[in-house]
Short mmCIF file of C-alpha atoms and ligand atoms in Angstrom, two decimals:
data_model
loop_
_atom_site.label_atom_id
_atom_site.label_comp_id
_atom_site.label_asym_id
_atom_site.label_seq_id
_atom_site.Cartn_x
_atom_site.Cartn_y
_atom_site.Cartn_z
CA MET A 12 -0.65 20.24 4.09
CA LEU A 13 -0.03 16.51 4.59
CA LYS A 14 3.74 16.93 4.80
CA GLN A 15 3.33 18.98 7.97
CA LEU A 16 0.82 16.54 9.46
CA GLU A 17 2.35 13.21 8.49
CA GLY A 18 3.29 11.16 11.53
CA VAL A 19 1.76 13.63 13.99
CA THR A 20 -0.18 12.01 16.82
CA PRO A 21 -1.70 13.41 20.02
CA GLN A 22 1.49 12.20 21.73
CA SER A 23 3.84 14.17 19.42
CA SER A 24 5.65 17.19 20.79
CA ASP A 25 4.38 19.42 17.95
CA TYR A 26 0.76 18.23 18.24
CA LYS A 27 -0.44 21.40 19.97
CA LYS A 28 1.09 23.63 17.31
CA VAL A 29 -0.32 21.74 14.31
CA LYS A 30 -3.67 21.26 16.06
CA TYR A 31 -3.89 25.02 16.37
CA LEU A 32 -3.05 25.47 12.68
CA TYR A 33 -5.04 22.63 11.11
CA GLY A 34 -7.44 21.27 13.73
CA PRO A 35 -7.79 17.76 15.18
CA VAL A 36 -9.85 16.38 12.28
CA ALA A 37 -7.13 17.16 9.71
CA ILE A 38 -4.54 15.43 11.91
CA ALA A 39 -6.66 12.30 12.31
CA PHE A 40 -7.36 12.32 8.57
CA ALA A 41 -3.67 12.64 7.66
CA SER A 42 -2.76 9.53 9.61
CA THR A 43 -5.01 7.45 7.32
CA LYS A 44 -3.64 6.41 3.94
CA THR A 45 -6.54 7.84 2.02
CA GLY A 46 -5.09 6.88 -1.36
CA SER A 47 -6.87 3.54 -0.99
CA TRP A 48 -10.15 5.33 -1.78
CA ARG A 49 -8.91 6.48 -5.16
CA ILE A 50 -10.45 5.25 -8.44
CA MET A 51 -8.26 7.33 -10.77
CA ARG A 52 -4.54 8.01 -10.49
CA PRO A 53 -2.28 10.57 -12.16
CA GLU A 54 0.37 9.38 -14.58
CA VAL A 55 3.11 11.76 -15.74
CA ASP A 56 4.81 11.85 -19.12
CA HIS A 57 8.23 12.78 -17.77
CA ASN A 58 9.58 13.49 -21.26
CA GLN A 59 7.03 16.26 -21.79
CA CYS A 60 7.28 17.72 -18.29
CA THR A 61 9.11 21.04 -18.03
CA ARG A 62 9.40 20.76 -14.23
CA CYS A 63 7.53 24.04 -13.82
CA GLY A 64 6.02 23.01 -10.47
CA THR A 65 2.45 24.12 -11.24
CA CYS A 66 0.99 20.71 -10.35
CA ALA A 67 2.74 20.75 -6.97
CA LYS A 68 1.49 24.26 -6.25
CA TYR A 69 -2.15 23.32 -6.86
CA CYS A 70 -2.33 19.81 -5.36
CA PRO A 71 -4.74 20.25 -2.44
CA LEU A 72 -2.84 17.66 -0.42
CA ASP A 73 0.67 18.97 -1.13
CA ILE A 74 1.91 15.50 -2.04
CA ILE A 75 3.70 16.26 -5.30
CA ASP A 76 7.48 16.59 -5.41
CA VAL A 77 9.12 18.09 -8.48
CA ASP A 78 12.75 17.17 -9.11
CA LYS A 79 14.17 19.88 -11.32
CA GLU A 80 17.50 18.05 -11.71
CA SER A 81 16.32 14.56 -12.58
CA LYS A 82 16.46 13.59 -16.23
CA VAL A 83 14.30 10.53 -15.59
CA GLN A 84 11.53 11.10 -13.01
CA SER A 85 10.51 14.77 -12.96
CA VAL A 86 7.46 14.52 -10.73
CA THR A 87 6.55 12.13 -7.93
CA MET A 88 3.10 11.88 -6.36
CA ASN A 89 2.70 10.21 -2.98
CA LEU A 90 0.08 7.65 -3.99
CA ASP A 91 -0.49 6.64 -0.37
CA TYR A 92 -2.49 9.85 -0.08
CA CYS A 93 -3.41 10.96 -3.63
CA LYS A 94 -7.20 10.98 -3.98
CA GLY A 95 -7.21 11.13 -7.75
CA CYS A 96 -8.97 14.48 -7.85
CA GLY A 97 -7.34 15.36 -11.18
CA ILE A 98 -6.47 18.95 -10.30
CA CYS A 99 -2.80 18.37 -11.18
CA ALA A 100 -3.81 17.09 -14.63
CA ASN A 101 -6.10 20.07 -15.17
CA VAL A 102 -3.55 22.72 -14.26
CA CYS A 103 -0.53 21.23 -16.04
CA PRO A 104 0.32 23.70 -18.83
CA ARG A 105 1.92 20.91 -20.88
CA LYS A 106 -1.00 18.51 -20.40
CA CYS A 107 1.50 15.81 -19.55
CA ILE A 108 -0.44 14.39 -16.60
CA LYS A 109 -3.14 11.90 -17.53
CA MET A 110 -5.66 10.44 -15.12
CA VAL A 111 -5.88 6.68 -15.54
CA SER A 112 -8.23 4.18 -13.96
CA GLU A 113 -6.90 2.19 -11.02
CA ARG A 114 -8.67 -0.79 -12.60
CA GLY A 115 -6.64 -0.53 -15.77
CA GLU A 116 -9.32 0.94 -18.06
CA ARG A 117 -8.35 4.03 -20.06
S1 SF4 B 209 2.59 21.02 -14.09
FE1 SF4 B 209 3.08 19.58 -15.74
S2 SF4 B 209 4.93 20.41 -16.69
FE2 SF4 B 209 4.72 21.40 -14.70
S3 SF4 B 209 5.94 20.12 -13.25
FE3 SF4 B 209 3.82 19.37 -13.19
S4 SF4 B 209 3.75 17.70 -14.70
FE4 SF4 B 209 5.58 18.91 -15.13
S1 SF4 B 210 -4.77 13.77 -8.39
FE1 SF4 B 210 -5.23 15.40 -6.86
S2 SF4 B 210 -4.46 14.57 -4.92
FE2 SF4 B 210 -3.54 13.36 -6.56
S3 SF4 B 210 -1.55 14.31 -6.96
FE3 SF4 B 210 -3.05 15.21 -8.41
S4 SF4 B 210 -3.83 17.06 -7.41
FE4 SF4 B 210 -2.81 15.82 -5.82
#
């Protein structure tokens, strides 16, 4: 959802269209980098990841990109917006996403 709303303001040409689809509250919310509220963050073991895309499909904010070609970084989460809900870690069939504390505790 955030990808469609990112950068949209009441002055944008597509504001009317996205306002109809998502409503004004979602648009105002998307312009705030809500990742600062997070207390846990997802960490991916890229060696175990099969690049199946399940995490991206279930992320409620649609902020996960899966690079099927990359040998190094398979999955990228936009941490500016990730709320640390842990859904991606729960749905990963390989269990290769771990939620870690933003304060460094495990
Ligand atoms: S769900 Fe797990 S295995 Fe699938 S792309 Fe995401 S991190 Fe990789
Ligand atoms: S922790 Fe939640 S918001 Fe963050 S990437 Fe995973 S599913 Fe998306």
